[in-house]
Coordinates of C-alpha atoms in Angstrom, one line a residue:
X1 CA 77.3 67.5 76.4
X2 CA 80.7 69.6 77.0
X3 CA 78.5 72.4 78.2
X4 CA 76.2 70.3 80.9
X5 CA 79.3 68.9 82.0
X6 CA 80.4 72.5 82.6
X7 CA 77.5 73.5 84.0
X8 CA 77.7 70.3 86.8
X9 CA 81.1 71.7 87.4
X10 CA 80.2 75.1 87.9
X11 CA 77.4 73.8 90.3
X12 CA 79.6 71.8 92.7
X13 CA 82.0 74.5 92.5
X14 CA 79.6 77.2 94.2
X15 CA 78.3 74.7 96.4
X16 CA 80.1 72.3 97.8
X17 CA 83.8 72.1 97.3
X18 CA 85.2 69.6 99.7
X19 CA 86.3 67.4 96.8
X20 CA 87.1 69.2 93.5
X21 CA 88.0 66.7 90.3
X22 CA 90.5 67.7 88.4
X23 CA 90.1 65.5 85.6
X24 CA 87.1 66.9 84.9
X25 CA 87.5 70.6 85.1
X26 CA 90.7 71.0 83.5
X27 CA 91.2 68.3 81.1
X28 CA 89.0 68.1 77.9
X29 CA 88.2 71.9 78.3
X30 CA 91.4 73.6 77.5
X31 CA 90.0 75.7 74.7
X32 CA 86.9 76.8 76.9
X33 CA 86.3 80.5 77.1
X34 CA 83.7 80.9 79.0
X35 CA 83.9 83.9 81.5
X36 CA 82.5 81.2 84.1
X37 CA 84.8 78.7 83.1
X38 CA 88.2 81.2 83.4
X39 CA 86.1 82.3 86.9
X40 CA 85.9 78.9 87.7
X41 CA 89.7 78.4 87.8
X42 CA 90.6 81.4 89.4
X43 CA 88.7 80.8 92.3
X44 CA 89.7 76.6 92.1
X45 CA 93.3 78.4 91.8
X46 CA 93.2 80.8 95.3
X47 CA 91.3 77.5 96.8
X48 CA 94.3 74.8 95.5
X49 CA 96.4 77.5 97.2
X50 CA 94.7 77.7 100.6
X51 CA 94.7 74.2 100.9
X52 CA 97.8 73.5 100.1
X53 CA 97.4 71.3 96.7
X54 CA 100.6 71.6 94.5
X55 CA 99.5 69.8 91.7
X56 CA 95.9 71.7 91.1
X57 CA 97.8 75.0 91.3
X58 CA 100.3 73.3 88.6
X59 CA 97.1 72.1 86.7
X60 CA 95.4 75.4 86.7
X61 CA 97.9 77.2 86.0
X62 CA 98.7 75.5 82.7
X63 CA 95.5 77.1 81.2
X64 CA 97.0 80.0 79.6
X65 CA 93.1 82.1 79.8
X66 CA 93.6 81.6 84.4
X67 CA 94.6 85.3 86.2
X68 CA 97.1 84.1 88.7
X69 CA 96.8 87.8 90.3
X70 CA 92.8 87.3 90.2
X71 CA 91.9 88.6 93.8
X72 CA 89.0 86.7 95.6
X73 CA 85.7 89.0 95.7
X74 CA 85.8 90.2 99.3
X75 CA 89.0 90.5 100.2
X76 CA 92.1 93.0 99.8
X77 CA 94.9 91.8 98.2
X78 CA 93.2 88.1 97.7
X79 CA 95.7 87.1 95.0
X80 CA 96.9 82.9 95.4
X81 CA 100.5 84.1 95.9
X82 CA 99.4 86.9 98.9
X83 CA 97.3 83.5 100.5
X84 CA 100.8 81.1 99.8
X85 CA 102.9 83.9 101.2
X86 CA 100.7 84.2 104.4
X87 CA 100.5 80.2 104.6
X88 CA 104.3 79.8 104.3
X89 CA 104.3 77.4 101.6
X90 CA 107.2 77.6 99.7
X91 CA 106.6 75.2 96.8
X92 CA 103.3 77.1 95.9
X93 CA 105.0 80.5 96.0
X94 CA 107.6 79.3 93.9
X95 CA 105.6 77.7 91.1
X96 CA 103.5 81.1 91.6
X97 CA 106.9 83.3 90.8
X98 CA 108.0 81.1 88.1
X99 CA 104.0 82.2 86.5
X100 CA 105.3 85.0 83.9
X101 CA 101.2 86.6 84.8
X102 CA 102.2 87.1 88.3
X103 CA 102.1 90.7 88.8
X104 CA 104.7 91.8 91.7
X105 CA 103.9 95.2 91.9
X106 CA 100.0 94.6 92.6
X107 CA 100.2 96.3 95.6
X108 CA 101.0 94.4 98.4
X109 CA 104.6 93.5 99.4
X110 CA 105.7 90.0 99.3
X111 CA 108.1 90.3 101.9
X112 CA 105.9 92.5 103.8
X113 CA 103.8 89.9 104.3
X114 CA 105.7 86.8 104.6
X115 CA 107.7 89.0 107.7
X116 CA 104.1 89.7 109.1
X117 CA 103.2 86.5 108.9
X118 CA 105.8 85.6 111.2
X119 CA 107.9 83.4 108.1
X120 CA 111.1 83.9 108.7
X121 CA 112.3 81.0 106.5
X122 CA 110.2 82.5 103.4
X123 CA 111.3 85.8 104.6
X124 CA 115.3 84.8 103.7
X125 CA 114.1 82.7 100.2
X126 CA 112.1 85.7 99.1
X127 CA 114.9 88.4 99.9
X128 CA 117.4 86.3 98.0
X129 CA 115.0 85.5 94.9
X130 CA 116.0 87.3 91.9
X131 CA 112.0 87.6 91.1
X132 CA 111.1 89.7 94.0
X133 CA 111.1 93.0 94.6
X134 CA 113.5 94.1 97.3
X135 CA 111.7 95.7 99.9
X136 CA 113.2 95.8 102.3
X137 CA 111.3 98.7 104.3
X138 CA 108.2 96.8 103.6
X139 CA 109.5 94.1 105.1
X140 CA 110.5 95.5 108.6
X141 CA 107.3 97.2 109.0
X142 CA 105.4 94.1 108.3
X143 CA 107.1 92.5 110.9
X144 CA 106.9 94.9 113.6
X145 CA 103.3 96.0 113.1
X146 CA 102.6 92.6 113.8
X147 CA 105.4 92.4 116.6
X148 CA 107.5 89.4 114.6
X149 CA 110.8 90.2 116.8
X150 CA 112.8 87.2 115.3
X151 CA 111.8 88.4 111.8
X152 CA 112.4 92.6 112.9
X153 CA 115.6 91.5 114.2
X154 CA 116.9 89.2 110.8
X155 CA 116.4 92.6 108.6
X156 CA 117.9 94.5 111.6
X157 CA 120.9 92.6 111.0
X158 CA 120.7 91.3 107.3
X159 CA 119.4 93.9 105.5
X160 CA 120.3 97.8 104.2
X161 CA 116.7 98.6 105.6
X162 CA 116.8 102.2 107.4
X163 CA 115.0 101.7 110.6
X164 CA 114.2 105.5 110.6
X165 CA 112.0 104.3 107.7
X166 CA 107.5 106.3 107.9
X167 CA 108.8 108.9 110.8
X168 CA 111.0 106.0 113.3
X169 CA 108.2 103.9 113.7
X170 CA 109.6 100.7 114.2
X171 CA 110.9 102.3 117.8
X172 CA 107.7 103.9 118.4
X173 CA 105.3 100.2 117.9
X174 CA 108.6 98.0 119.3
X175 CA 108.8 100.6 122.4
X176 CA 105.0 100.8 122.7
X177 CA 104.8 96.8 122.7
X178 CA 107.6 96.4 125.1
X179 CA 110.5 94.7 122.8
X180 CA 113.1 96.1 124.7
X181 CA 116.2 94.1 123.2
X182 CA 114.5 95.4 120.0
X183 CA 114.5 98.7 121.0
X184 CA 118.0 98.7 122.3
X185 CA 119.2 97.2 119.1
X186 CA 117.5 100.2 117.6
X187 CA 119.1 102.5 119.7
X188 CA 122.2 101.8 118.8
X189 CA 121.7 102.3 114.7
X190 CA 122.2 106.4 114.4
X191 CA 119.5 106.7 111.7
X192 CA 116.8 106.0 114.4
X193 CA 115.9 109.5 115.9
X194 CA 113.6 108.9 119.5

């Protein structure tokens, strides 16, 4: 019975996931080991995540057999913290950095995205956060690839980040996209070589 229960489970998981039960995935099938079953929560995990659902990602994440750093098929970097990060939702990253499994150095910079993503707010949380890796580098060029001035600006100002950082190209992209007052503020930092 357990195992035709999974089974329906597994089914409206791959095809139709508008409403996903909790009581029945997680709860009676704690000791399940099924490679479809630990699938199954990963990909209800990066889901929870993207749509914003606190207390599945709480839920799924008490299964000690989930991946928290399982990265969707398709994608680069698809881990549920890179998709809370880039969402800006701080009570998802924060139950994700409390997860001991979350790997930090998987790749992809936290800050680096959070400052591309334009989250300024995360942006501060994250540099202060005793869990996270301080990159600060990572962070600025996040932010000025994708032309964040207000988040370019906060590091400018708030960070030891050398703005002369992969051959001064934070002046070559914020001159090229015409952030003057970003520029000038560049200018006037001695590390930055024109």
């Amino acid at each position: 019975k357990k195992r035709d229960d999974f089974k329906n489970l597994f089914k409206l998981w791959t095809n139709d996931l508008d409403i996903v039960p909790s009581e029945i995935w997680l709860d009676g099938y704690r000791n399940e080991t099924s490679p479809e079953y630990i699938e199954t929560l990963n990909r209800i995990l990066i889901w929870a995540v993207k749509n914003y659902d606190t207390d599945t990602v709480s839920q799924v994440l008490s299964n000690p057999r989930v991946t928290p750093s399982y990265e969707e098929e398709g994608s680069y970097s698809g881990t549920a913290l890179r998709y809370a990060v880039e969402k800006g939702n701080w009570k998802i990253i924060d139950i994700l950095l409390n997860d001991k499994r979350i790997n930090l150095s998987s790749g992809f910079s936290i800050l680096g995205t959070a400052a591309a993503a334009g989250h300024l707010d995360i942006v501060k949380k994250l540099y202060q956060d005793p869990r996270v890796p301080k990159r600060s580098d990572q962070g600025l060029m996040g932010a000025v690839e994708a032309g964040r001035k207000h988040v370019i600006n906060w590091f400018l100002d708030n960070t030891d980040v050398d703005p002369s950082i992969n051959g001064n190209k934070a002046i070559i992209i914020t001159s090229r996209d015409g952030y003057s007052d970003v520029v000038r503020k560049l200018l006037k930092d001695p590390r930055v070589n024109p």
